[in-house]
Amino acid sequence: MRSRTPDRLCAEAVDLARQAVVDSVGEAVVGPHVKAGADAERVVTHTFECLDPAYRGWHWAVTVARAPRAKNVTLDEVALLPGADAVLAPQWVPWSERLRPGDLGPGDLLPTGADDLRLEPGWTGEDEIAPNSALAGTAEDEATAADVQPAPARAEIGAIAEELGLGRPRVLSRRGLHQAAERWESAYGPQTPMAQSAPASCDTCGFLVPIGGSLGQAFGVCGNEFGPADGQVVSLAYGCGAHSEAAVLPAPPVPSELILDETVVEPLPLHPDRTSGSVEPDAPAEELGHA
């Protein structure tokens, strides 16, 4: 086991190490000597403070070495290394992990890996026997021999598959479906403040547009232009104040017909010579029309 004690001649070569840094970057950014550590036998690294304000916490590292039985110390390398409290750039993250929803713009391409766990192989008909294949005739002969109805033509199967939404090289896997459901439910799900204060859920709303597939059992699309989730995929348990049955506007009141009573006549005699009233204050009741 060799000792890690620094070689004496290499450890004493502080001036040589400092001059190497000064020649490389200038004397203004080179601070005092900090320490000398042994890297290997007759290999020592001298550390100097870095005075450059842009590299706070960094230090200059100068490695010197000496050949066996030689008395001359030679320069190995000069490097700027970070210390424990150095300001470092954030760790590099691949673009696929930095991408966030909404980052894709017009003209951008977002490739998906062949091993993307969100996708799985779909049905495209490529695994079917081609009509002009040698195996096609054999299969038809065996079907005829067994008195079995021949299989539908490949074109007919393709038309049905296209109508059912098949024919794609890859489709959402179970994991992809779950991830989509979690995103949609976190944005427009039953735990959101809007849904908590809604009078009813979306599964009873007339503005809900159903969607197909397995996700259609739990989600739909909002079709209310005045709702907060118009055009968005919403959970059937979501709700808002724009529910179609939240409140029915009452019908405007219909004014009643005008009733004109002409069956009773109450004569009121007028006295043109009096301006303060139409009858005498002490007039008999007959004149007031109450007889």
PDB file of C-alpha atoms in Angstrom:
ATOM      1  CA  MET A   1       0.000   0.000   0.000  1.00  0.00           C
ATOM      2  CA  ARG A   2       1.659   3.178  -1.156  1.00  0.00           C
ATOM      3  CA  SER A   3       1.459   6.286   0.993  1.00  0.00           C
ATOM      4  CA  ARG A   4      -0.723   9.224  -0.167  1.00  0.00           C
ATOM      5  CA  THR A   5       1.703  11.694   1.374  1.00  0.00           C
ATOM      6  CA  PRO A   6       2.441  14.361  -1.241  1.00  0.00           C
ATOM      7  CA  ASP A   7       5.797  14.161  -2.898  1.00  0.00           C
ATOM      8  CA  ARG A   8       8.087  16.742  -1.270  1.00  0.00           C
ATOM      9  CA  LEU A   9       9.448  18.279  -4.464  1.00  0.00           C
ATOM     10  CA  CYS A  10       6.015  18.415  -6.099  1.00  0.00           C
ATOM     11  CA  ALA A  11       4.440  19.886  -2.973  1.00  0.00           C
ATOM     12  CA  GLU A  12       7.095  22.604  -2.854  1.00  0.00           C
ATOM     13  CA  ALA A  13       6.424  23.629  -6.488  1.00  0.00           C
ATOM     14  CA  VAL A  14       3.810  26.226  -5.493  1.00  0.00           C
ATOM     15  CA  ASP A  15       5.422  29.019  -7.514  1.00  0.00           C
ATOM     16  CA  LEU A  16       5.547  26.829 -10.600  1.00  0.00           C
ATOM     17  CA  ALA A  17       1.867  25.965 -10.250  1.00  0.00           C
ATOM     18  CA  ARG A  18       0.807  29.560  -9.623  1.00  0.00           C
ATOM     19  CA  GLN A  19       2.776  30.869 -12.574  1.00  0.00           C
ATOM     20  CA  ALA A  20       1.056  28.304 -14.800  1.00  0.00           C
ATOM     21  CA  VAL A  21      -2.372  29.689 -13.831  1.00  0.00           C
ATOM     22  CA  VAL A  22      -1.255  33.296 -14.244  1.00  0.00           C
ATOM     23  CA  ASP A  23       0.090  32.559 -17.699  1.00  0.00           C
ATOM     24  CA  SER A  24      -3.256  30.998 -18.652  1.00  0.00           C
ATOM     25  CA  VAL A  25      -5.832  33.446 -17.248  1.00  0.00           C
ATOM     26  CA  GLY A  26      -3.969  36.421 -15.797  1.00  0.00           C
ATOM     27  CA  GLU A  27      -2.960  37.361 -12.277  1.00  0.00           C
ATOM     28  CA  ALA A  28      -6.147  39.305 -11.452  1.00  0.00           C
ATOM     29  CA  VAL A  29      -8.313  36.191 -11.018  1.00  0.00           C
ATOM     30  CA  VAL A  30      -5.789  33.995  -9.176  1.00  0.00           C
ATOM     31  CA  GLY A  31      -6.068  34.006  -5.381  1.00  0.00           C
ATOM     32  CA  PRO A  32      -3.849  32.629  -2.637  1.00  0.00           C
ATOM     33  CA  HIS A  33      -2.716  29.028  -2.403  1.00  0.00           C
ATOM     34  CA  VAL A  34      -5.207  26.820  -0.562  1.00  0.00           C
ATOM     35  CA  LYS A  35      -3.742  23.328  -0.328  1.00  0.00           C
ATOM     36  CA  ALA A  36      -1.727  20.621  -2.054  1.00  0.00           C
ATOM     37  CA  GLY A  37      -3.015  17.050  -2.339  1.00  0.00           C
ATOM     38  CA  ALA A  38      -1.423  13.859  -3.635  1.00  0.00           C
ATOM     39  CA  ASP A  39      -3.186  12.270  -6.612  1.00  0.00           C
ATOM     40  CA  ALA A  40      -0.662   9.488  -7.083  1.00  0.00           C
ATOM     41  CA  GLU A  41       2.991   8.770  -6.453  1.00  0.00           C
ATOM     42  CA  ARG A  42       4.947  11.891  -7.397  1.00  0.00           C
ATOM     43  CA  VAL A  43       1.743  13.559  -8.656  1.00  0.00           C
ATOM     44  CA  VAL A  44       0.391  16.530  -6.679  1.00  0.00           C
ATOM     45  CA  THR A  45      -2.478  18.972  -7.350  1.00  0.00           C
ATOM     46  CA  HIS A  46      -2.181  22.533  -6.030  1.00  0.00           C
ATOM     47  CA  THR A  47      -5.382  24.488  -5.365  1.00  0.00           C
ATOM     48  CA  PHE A  48      -5.698  28.274  -5.682  1.00  0.00           C
ATOM     49  CA  GLU A  49      -8.709  30.488  -4.995  1.00  0.00           C
ATOM     50  CA  CYS A  50     -10.574  31.877  -8.000  1.00  0.00           C
ATOM     51  CA  LEU A  51     -11.224  35.630  -7.726  1.00  0.00           C
ATOM     52  CA  ASP A  52     -13.423  35.865 -10.792  1.00  0.00           C
ATOM     53  CA  PRO A  53     -16.873  37.058  -9.547  1.00  0.00           C
ATOM     54  CA  ALA A  54     -18.544  35.009 -12.260  1.00  0.00           C
ATOM     55  CA  TYR A  55     -17.166  31.803 -10.723  1.00  0.00           C
ATOM     56  CA  ARG A  56     -17.961  32.129  -7.049  1.00  0.00           C
ATOM     57  CA  GLY A  57     -16.988  28.998  -5.145  1.00  0.00           C
ATOM     58  CA  TRP A  58     -14.703  27.680  -7.902  1.00  0.00           C
ATOM     59  CA  HIS A  59     -10.944  27.133  -7.616  1.00  0.00           C
ATOM     60  CA  TRP A  60      -7.914  26.714  -9.840  1.00  0.00           C
ATOM     61  CA  ALA A  61      -6.400  23.231  -9.820  1.00  0.00           C
ATOM     62  CA  VAL A  62      -2.831  22.812 -11.099  1.00  0.00           C
ATOM     63  CA  THR A  63      -1.394  19.317 -11.300  1.00  0.00           C
ATOM     64  CA  VAL A  64       2.400  18.829 -11.304  1.00  0.00           C
ATOM     65  CA  ALA A  65       4.413  15.616 -11.547  1.00  0.00           C
ATOM     66  CA  ARG A  66       7.951  14.319 -11.250  1.00  0.00           C
ATOM     67  CA  ALA A  67       9.548  11.385 -13.019  1.00  0.00           C
ATOM     68  CA  PRO A  68      11.230   8.641 -10.952  1.00  0.00           C
ATOM     69  CA  ARG A  69      14.682   9.674  -9.638  1.00  0.00           C
ATOM     70  CA  ALA A  70      14.241  13.087 -11.320  1.00  0.00           C
ATOM     71  CA  LYS A  71      14.615  16.348  -9.453  1.00  0.00           C
ATOM     72  CA  ASN A  72      12.773  18.560 -11.953  1.00  0.00           C
ATOM     73  CA  VAL A  73       9.019  19.058 -11.428  1.00  0.00           C
ATOM     74  CA  THR A  74       6.961  19.426 -14.623  1.00  0.00           C
ATOM     75  CA  LEU A  75       3.525  20.886 -15.257  1.00  0.00           C
ATOM     76  CA  ASP A  76       0.720  18.429 -15.992  1.00  0.00           C
ATOM     77  CA  GLU A  77      -2.525  20.461 -16.415  1.00  0.00           C
ATOM     78  CA  VAL A  78      -4.424  23.562 -15.287  1.00  0.00           C
ATOM     79  CA  ALA A  79      -8.168  23.401 -14.695  1.00  0.00           C
ATOM     80  CA  LEU A  80     -10.996  25.422 -13.120  1.00  0.00           C
ATOM     81  CA  LEU A  81     -13.050  23.162 -10.858  1.00  0.00           C
ATOM     82  CA  PRO A  82     -16.192  23.801  -8.781  1.00  0.00           C
ATOM     83  CA  GLY A  83     -16.138  23.676  -5.007  1.00  0.00           C
ATOM     84  CA  ALA A  84     -18.753  22.621  -2.504  1.00  0.00           C
ATOM     85  CA  ASP A  85     -20.561  26.001  -2.656  1.00  0.00           C
ATOM     86  CA  ALA A  86     -19.958  26.714  -6.330  1.00  0.00           C
ATOM     87  CA  VAL A  87     -22.705  28.108  -8.531  1.00  0.00           C
ATOM     88  CA  LEU A  88     -23.418  25.407 -11.108  1.00  0.00           C
ATOM     89  CA  ALA A  89     -25.733  25.189 -14.081  1.00  0.00           C
ATOM     90  CA  PRO A  90     -28.817  23.010 -13.620  1.00  0.00           C
ATOM     91  CA  GLN A  91     -28.420  19.376 -14.521  1.00  0.00           C
ATOM     92  CA  TRP A  92     -29.177  18.784 -18.172  1.00  0.00           C
ATOM     93  CA  VAL A  93     -32.576  17.221 -18.777  1.00  0.00           C
ATOM     94  CA  PRO A  94     -33.500  15.579 -22.113  1.00  0.00           C
ATOM     95  CA  TRP A  95     -36.059  17.454 -24.185  1.00  0.00           C
ATOM     96  CA  SER A  96     -38.509  14.565 -23.895  1.00  0.00           C
ATOM     97  CA  GLU A  97     -38.596  15.121 -20.117  1.00  0.00           C
ATOM     98  CA  ARG A  98     -38.669  18.926 -20.342  1.00  0.00           C
ATOM     99  CA  LEU A  99     -41.636  19.008 -22.710  1.00  0.00           C
ATOM    100  CA  ARG A 100     -44.852  20.250 -21.150  1.00  0.00           C
ATOM    101  CA  PRO A 101     -48.447  20.376 -22.432  1.00  0.00           C
ATOM    102  CA  GLY A 102     -48.904  23.393 -24.692  1.00  0.00           C
ATOM    103  CA  ASP A 103     -45.246  23.620 -25.756  1.00  0.00           C
ATOM    104  CA  LEU A 104     -45.933  22.244 -29.232  1.00  0.00           C
ATOM    105  CA  GLY A 105     -46.396  25.039 -31.758  1.00  0.00           C
ATOM    106  CA  PRO A 106     -47.229  25.252 -35.467  1.00  0.00           C
ATOM    107  CA  GLY A 107     -44.661  23.393 -37.539  1.00  0.00           C
ATOM    108  CA  ASP A 108     -43.170  21.534 -34.547  1.00  0.00           C
ATOM    109  CA  LEU A 109     -42.776  17.770 -34.725  1.00  0.00           C
ATOM    110  CA  LEU A 110     -43.060  15.553 -31.649  1.00  0.00           C
ATOM    111  CA  PRO A 111     -41.775  12.044 -32.458  1.00  0.00           C
ATOM    112  CA  THR A 112     -42.818   9.110 -30.292  1.00  0.00           C
ATOM    113  CA  GLY A 113     -40.422   6.317 -29.466  1.00  0.00           C
ATOM    114  CA  ALA A 114     -40.951   2.779 -30.681  1.00  0.00           C
ATOM    115  CA  ASP A 115     -41.054   1.657 -27.039  1.00  0.00           C
ATOM    116  CA  ASP A 116     -43.468   4.349 -25.843  1.00  0.00           C
ATOM    117  CA  LEU A 117     -45.436   2.699 -23.041  1.00  0.00           C
ATOM    118  CA  ARG A 118     -48.486   4.828 -23.809  1.00  0.00           C
ATOM    119  CA  LEU A 119     -48.978   3.020 -27.135  1.00  0.00           C
ATOM    120  CA  GLU A 120     -49.408  -0.547 -28.240  1.00  0.00           C
ATOM    121  CA  PRO A 121     -49.704  -2.178 -31.677  1.00  0.00           C
ATOM    122  CA  GLY A 122     -53.034  -1.756 -33.414  1.00  0.00           C
ATOM    123  CA  TRP A 123     -54.738  -3.812 -36.114  1.00  0.00           C
ATOM    124  CA  THR A 124     -53.819  -2.808 -39.672  1.00  0.00           C
ATOM    125  CA  GLY A 125     -54.534  -6.041 -41.549  1.00  0.00           C
ATOM    126  CA  GLU A 126     -50.877  -6.538 -42.384  1.00  0.00           C
ATOM    127  CA  ASP A 127     -50.876  -9.871 -40.610  1.00  0.00           C
ATOM    128  CA  GLU A 128     -53.611 -11.175 -42.917  1.00  0.00           C
ATOM    129  CA  ILE A 129     -52.733 -13.384 -45.864  1.00  0.00           C
ATOM    130  CA  ALA A 130     -52.435 -11.354 -49.057  1.00  0.00           C
ATOM    131  CA  PRO A 131     -54.943 -12.289 -51.803  1.00  0.00           C
ATOM    132  CA  ASN A 132     -52.156 -13.136 -54.297  1.00  0.00           C
ATOM    133  CA  SER A 133     -50.164 -15.183 -51.772  1.00  0.00           C
ATOM    134  CA  ALA A 134     -49.569 -18.877 -52.306  1.00  0.00           C
ATOM    135  CA  LEU A 135     -51.048 -19.507 -48.886  1.00  0.00           C
ATOM    136  CA  ALA A 136     -54.314 -17.821 -49.855  1.00  0.00           C
ATOM    137  CA  GLY A 137     -55.285 -20.590 -52.283  1.00  0.00           C
ATOM    138  CA  THR A 138     -54.452 -23.278 -49.764  1.00  0.00           C
ATOM    139  CA  ALA A 139     -56.616 -21.631 -47.133  1.00  0.00           C
ATOM    140  CA  GLU A 140     -59.538 -21.375 -49.541  1.00  0.00           C
ATOM    141  CA  ASP A 141     -59.153 -25.009 -50.584  1.00  0.00           C
ATOM    142  CA  GLU A 142     -59.182 -26.150 -46.984  1.00  0.00           C
ATOM    143  CA  ALA A 143     -62.268 -24.061 -46.267  1.00  0.00           C
ATOM    144  CA  THR A 144     -64.083 -25.507 -49.302  1.00  0.00           C
ATOM    145  CA  ALA A 145     -63.072 -29.029 -48.408  1.00  0.00           C
ATOM    146  CA  ALA A 146     -64.440 -28.608 -44.946  1.00  0.00           C
ATOM    147  CA  ASP A 147     -67.662 -27.197 -46.383  1.00  0.00           C
ATOM    148  CA  VAL A 148     -67.077 -23.954 -44.489  1.00  0.00           C
ATOM    149  CA  GLN A 149     -68.101 -20.568 -45.726  1.00  0.00           C
ATOM    150  CA  PRO A 150     -64.975 -18.716 -47.042  1.00  0.00           C
ATOM    151  CA  ALA A 151     -63.726 -15.816 -44.959  1.00  0.00           C
ATOM    152  CA  PRO A 152     -64.734 -12.308 -46.051  1.00  0.00           C
ATOM    153  CA  ALA A 153     -62.524 -10.541 -48.534  1.00  0.00           C
ATOM    154  CA  ARG A 154     -59.678  -8.507 -47.132  1.00  0.00           C
ATOM    155  CA  ALA A 155     -61.143  -5.307 -48.546  1.00  0.00           C
ATOM    156  CA  GLU A 156     -64.419  -5.933 -46.730  1.00  0.00           C
ATOM    157  CA  ILE A 157     -62.627  -6.511 -43.436  1.00  0.00           C
ATOM    158  CA  GLY A 158     -60.604  -3.339 -43.958  1.00  0.00           C
ATOM    159  CA  ALA A 159     -63.751  -1.299 -44.561  1.00  0.00           C
ATOM    160  CA  ILE A 160     -65.342  -2.593 -41.361  1.00  0.00           C
ATOM    161  CA  ALA A 161     -62.154  -2.040 -39.402  1.00  0.00           C
ATOM    162  CA  GLU A 162     -61.920   1.544 -40.623  1.00  0.00           C
ATOM    163  CA  GLU A 163     -65.501   2.174 -39.566  1.00  0.00           C
ATOM    164  CA  LEU A 164     -64.755   0.789 -36.108  1.00  0.00           C
ATOM    165  CA  GLY A 165     -61.707   3.004 -35.731  1.00  0.00           C
ATOM    166  CA  LEU A 166     -59.136   0.313 -36.414  1.00  0.00           C
ATOM    167  CA  GLY A 167     -56.496   0.285 -39.102  1.00  0.00           C
ATOM    168  CA  ARG A 168     -53.988   2.347 -37.115  1.00  0.00           C
ATOM    169  CA  PRO A 169     -50.432   1.057 -36.587  1.00  0.00           C
ATOM    170  CA  ARG A 170     -50.580   1.894 -32.862  1.00  0.00           C
ATOM    171  CA  VAL A 171     -53.339   2.671 -30.389  1.00  0.00           C
ATOM    172  CA  LEU A 172     -53.447   3.789 -26.785  1.00  0.00           C
ATOM    173  CA  SER A 173     -52.306   1.157 -24.344  1.00  0.00           C
ATOM    174  CA  ARG A 174     -53.941   0.593 -20.968  1.00  0.00           C
ATOM    175  CA  ARG A 175     -51.281   2.803 -19.436  1.00  0.00           C
ATOM    176  CA  GLY A 176     -51.933   5.556 -21.983  1.00  0.00           C
ATOM    177  CA  LEU A 177     -55.664   5.365 -21.294  1.00  0.00           C
ATOM    178  CA  HIS A 178     -55.119   5.652 -17.546  1.00  0.00           C
ATOM    179  CA  GLN A 179     -52.767   8.614 -17.936  1.00  0.00           C
ATOM    180  CA  ALA A 180     -55.251  10.436 -20.167  1.00  0.00           C
ATOM    181  CA  ALA A 181     -58.070   9.744 -17.713  1.00  0.00           C
ATOM    182  CA  GLU A 182     -55.996  11.097 -14.807  1.00  0.00           C
ATOM    183  CA  ARG A 183     -55.186  14.312 -16.695  1.00  0.00           C
ATOM    184  CA  TRP A 184     -58.766  14.925 -17.728  1.00  0.00           C
ATOM    185  CA  GLU A 185     -60.152  14.190 -14.286  1.00  0.00           C
ATOM    186  CA  SER A 186     -57.649  16.466 -12.570  1.00  0.00           C
ATOM    187  CA  ALA A 187     -58.698  19.361 -14.847  1.00  0.00           C
ATOM    188  CA  TYR A 188     -62.452  18.736 -15.084  1.00  0.00           C
ATOM    189  CA  GLY A 189     -63.253  16.134 -12.468  1.00  0.00           C
ATOM    190  CA  PRO A 190     -65.488  15.807  -9.420  1.00  0.00           C
ATOM    191  CA  GLN A 191     -62.828  17.124  -6.997  1.00  0.00           C
ATOM    192  CA  THR A 192     -62.495  20.545  -8.636  1.00  0.00           C
ATOM    193  CA  PRO A 193     -64.025  23.577  -6.867  1.00  0.00           C
ATOM    194  CA  MET A 194     -66.408  24.134  -9.777  1.00  0.00           C
ATOM    195  CA  ALA A 195     -67.807  20.609  -9.535  1.00  0.00           C
ATOM    196  CA  GLN A 196     -68.108  20.810  -5.747  1.00  0.00           C
ATOM    197  CA  SER A 197     -70.417  23.814  -6.027  1.00  0.00           C
ATOM    198  CA  ALA A 198     -72.375  22.631  -9.087  1.00  0.00           C
ATOM    199  CA  PRO A 199     -76.107  21.894  -8.751  1.00  0.00           C
ATOM    200  CA  ALA A 200     -75.798  18.641 -10.748  1.00  0.00           C
ATOM    201  CA  SER A 201     -73.243  16.509 -12.599  1.00  0.00           C
ATOM    202  CA  CYS A 202     -72.519  16.370 -16.325  1.00  0.00           C
ATOM    203  CA  ASP A 203     -74.061  12.937 -16.840  1.00  0.00           C
ATOM    204  CA  THR A 204     -77.504  14.562 -16.579  1.00  0.00           C
ATOM    205  CA  CYS A 205     -76.670  17.689 -18.584  1.00  0.00           C
ATOM    206  CA  GLY A 206     -78.139  18.162 -22.025  1.00  0.00           C
ATOM    207  CA  PHE A 207     -75.006  19.903 -23.273  1.00  0.00           C
ATOM    208  CA  LEU A 208     -72.819  16.819 -22.804  1.00  0.00           C
ATOM    209  CA  VAL A 209     -71.563  15.310 -26.089  1.00  0.00           C
ATOM    210  CA  PRO A 210     -70.855  11.568 -25.655  1.00  0.00           C
ATOM    211  CA  ILE A 211     -67.583  10.068 -26.888  1.00  0.00           C
ATOM    212  CA  GLY A 212     -66.882   6.520 -28.031  1.00  0.00           C
ATOM    213  CA  GLY A 213     -64.458   3.932 -26.767  1.00  0.00           C
ATOM    214  CA  SER A 214     -63.844   2.771 -23.247  1.00  0.00           C
ATOM    215  CA  LEU A 215     -63.235   6.336 -22.040  1.00  0.00           C
ATOM    216  CA  GLY A 216     -66.764   7.217 -23.079  1.00  0.00           C
ATOM    217  CA  GLN A 217     -68.003   5.390 -19.988  1.00  0.00           C
ATOM    218  CA  ALA A 218     -66.498   8.076 -17.761  1.00  0.00           C
ATOM    219  CA  PHE A 219     -65.973  11.147 -19.972  1.00  0.00           C
ATOM    220  CA  GLY A 220     -67.674  13.331 -22.537  1.00  0.00           C
ATOM    221  CA  VAL A 221     -67.226  16.697 -24.251  1.00  0.00           C
ATOM    222  CA  CYS A 222     -68.907  19.866 -23.009  1.00  0.00           C
ATOM    223  CA  GLY A 223     -70.957  21.627 -25.682  1.00  0.00           C
ATOM    224  CA  ASN A 224     -72.124  24.655 -23.727  1.00  0.00           C
ATOM    225  CA  GLU A 225     -70.498  27.842 -25.027  1.00  0.00           C
ATOM    226  CA  PHE A 226     -71.227  29.605 -21.734  1.00  0.00           C
ATOM    227  CA  GLY A 227     -69.729  26.863 -19.570  1.00  0.00           C
ATOM    228  CA  PRO A 228     -66.159  26.938 -18.220  1.00  0.00           C
ATOM    229  CA  ALA A 229     -65.271  23.682 -20.042  1.00  0.00           C
ATOM    230  CA  ASP A 230     -66.725  24.353 -23.498  1.00  0.00           C
ATOM    231  CA  GLY A 231     -65.038  22.024 -26.014  1.00  0.00           C
ATOM    232  CA  GLN A 232     -63.090  20.216 -23.263  1.00  0.00           C
ATOM    233  CA  VAL A 233     -63.224  16.588 -22.195  1.00  0.00           C
ATOM    234  CA  VAL A 234     -65.020  16.482 -18.849  1.00  0.00           C
ATOM    235  CA  SER A 235     -65.711  13.737 -16.361  1.00  0.00           C
ATOM    236  CA  LEU A 236     -69.300  12.594 -16.117  1.00  0.00           C
ATOM    237  CA  ALA A 237     -69.053  13.463 -12.420  1.00  0.00           C
ATOM    238  CA  TYR A 238     -67.990  17.036 -13.205  1.00  0.00           C
ATOM    239  CA  GLY A 239     -70.500  19.854 -13.098  1.00  0.00           C
ATOM    240  CA  CYS A 240     -70.903  23.606 -13.280  1.00  0.00           C
ATOM    241  CA  GLY A 241     -73.501  26.302 -12.927  1.00  0.00           C
ATOM    242  CA  ALA A 242     -74.316  26.143 -16.647  1.00  0.00           C
ATOM    243  CA  HIS A 243     -76.034  22.766 -16.259  1.00  0.00           C
ATOM    244  CA  SER A 244     -78.987  22.479 -18.605  1.00  0.00           C
ATOM    245  CA  GLU A 245     -81.346  21.646 -15.723  1.00  0.00           C
ATOM    246  CA  ALA A 246     -79.798  23.924 -13.117  1.00  0.00           C
ATOM    247  CA  ALA A 247     -82.593  26.512 -13.282  1.00  0.00           C
ATOM    248  CA  VAL A 248     -85.539  26.844 -15.619  1.00  0.00           C
ATOM    249  CA  LEU A 249     -86.376  30.424 -16.522  1.00  0.00           C
ATOM    250  CA  PRO A 250     -89.962  31.201 -15.417  1.00  0.00           C
ATOM    251  CA  ALA A 251     -92.437  32.247 -18.065  1.00  0.00           C
ATOM    252  CA  PRO A 252     -93.123  35.984 -18.147  1.00  0.00           C
ATOM    253  CA  PRO A 253     -96.375  36.896 -16.349  1.00  0.00           C
ATOM    254  CA  VAL A 254     -99.389  37.454 -18.579  1.00  0.00           C
ATOM    255  CA  PRO A 255    -101.272  40.646 -17.662  1.00  0.00           C
ATOM    256  CA  SER A 256    -104.950  40.145 -16.812  1.00  0.00           C
ATOM    257  CA  GLU A 257    -107.650  41.486 -19.065  1.00  0.00           C
ATOM    258  CA  LEU A 258    -108.940  45.003 -18.414  1.00  0.00           C
ATOM    259  CA  ILE A 259    -112.282  44.883 -16.586  1.00  0.00           C
ATOM    260  CA  LEU A 260    -114.662  47.821 -17.156  1.00  0.00           C
ATOM    261  CA  ASP A 261    -117.580  47.958 -14.716  1.00  0.00           C
ATOM    262  CA  GLU A 262    -120.509  49.890 -16.231  1.00  0.00           C
ATOM    263  CA  THR A 263    -123.317  48.466 -14.074  1.00  0.00           C
ATOM    264  CA  VAL A 264    -123.224  51.106 -11.303  1.00  0.00           C
ATOM    265  CA  VAL A 265    -123.443  54.836 -11.856  1.00  0.00           C
ATOM    266  CA  GLU A 266    -122.640  57.224  -9.047  1.00  0.00           C
ATOM    267  CA  PRO A 267    -123.728  60.742 -10.010  1.00  0.00           C
ATOM    268  CA  LEU A 268    -121.601  63.513  -8.562  1.00  0.00           C
ATOM    269  CA  PRO A 269    -123.260  66.927  -9.011  1.00  0.00           C
ATOM    270  CA  LEU A 270    -120.833  69.726  -9.707  1.00  0.00           C
ATOM    271  CA  HIS A 271    -121.250  73.364  -8.605  1.00  0.00           C
ATOM    272  CA  PRO A 272    -119.409  75.714 -10.942  1.00  0.00           C
ATOM    273  CA  ASP A 273    -119.653  78.557  -8.393  1.00  0.00           C
ATOM    274  CA  ARG A 274    -117.377  76.728  -5.960  1.00  0.00           C
ATOM    275  CA  THR A 275    -113.713  76.190  -6.598  1.00  0.00           C
ATOM    276  CA  SER A 276    -112.732  74.450  -3.376  1.00  0.00           C
ATOM    277  CA  GLY A 277    -114.894  71.353  -3.903  1.00  0.00           C
ATOM    278  CA  SER A 278    -117.574  69.780  -6.013  1.00  0.00           C
ATOM    279  CA  VAL A 279    -120.228  69.547  -3.248  1.00  0.00           C
ATOM    280  CA  GLU A 280    -121.360  71.579  -0.287  1.00  0.00           C
ATOM    281  CA  PRO A 281    -119.752  70.550   3.020  1.00  0.00           C
ATOM    282  CA  ASP A 282    -123.216  70.364   4.655  1.00  0.00           C
ATOM    283  CA  ALA A 283    -125.035  68.901   1.654  1.00  0.00           C
ATOM    284  CA  PRO A 284    -127.529  66.117   2.388  1.00  0.00           C
ATOM    285  CA  ALA A 285    -126.541  62.549   1.741  1.00  0.00           C
ATOM    286  CA  GLU A 286    -128.873  62.338  -1.259  1.00  0.00           C
ATOM    287  CA  GLU A 287    -126.774  64.866  -3.123  1.00  0.00           C
ATOM    288  CA  LEU A 288    -123.654  62.839  -2.481  1.00  0.00           C
ATOM    289  CA  GLY A 289    -125.102  59.871  -4.294  1.00  0.00           C
ATOM    290  CA  HIS A 290    -125.325  57.635  -1.199  1.00  0.00           C
ATOM    291  CA  ALA A 291    -129.112  57.571  -0.928  1.00  0.00           C
TER     292      ALA A 291
END
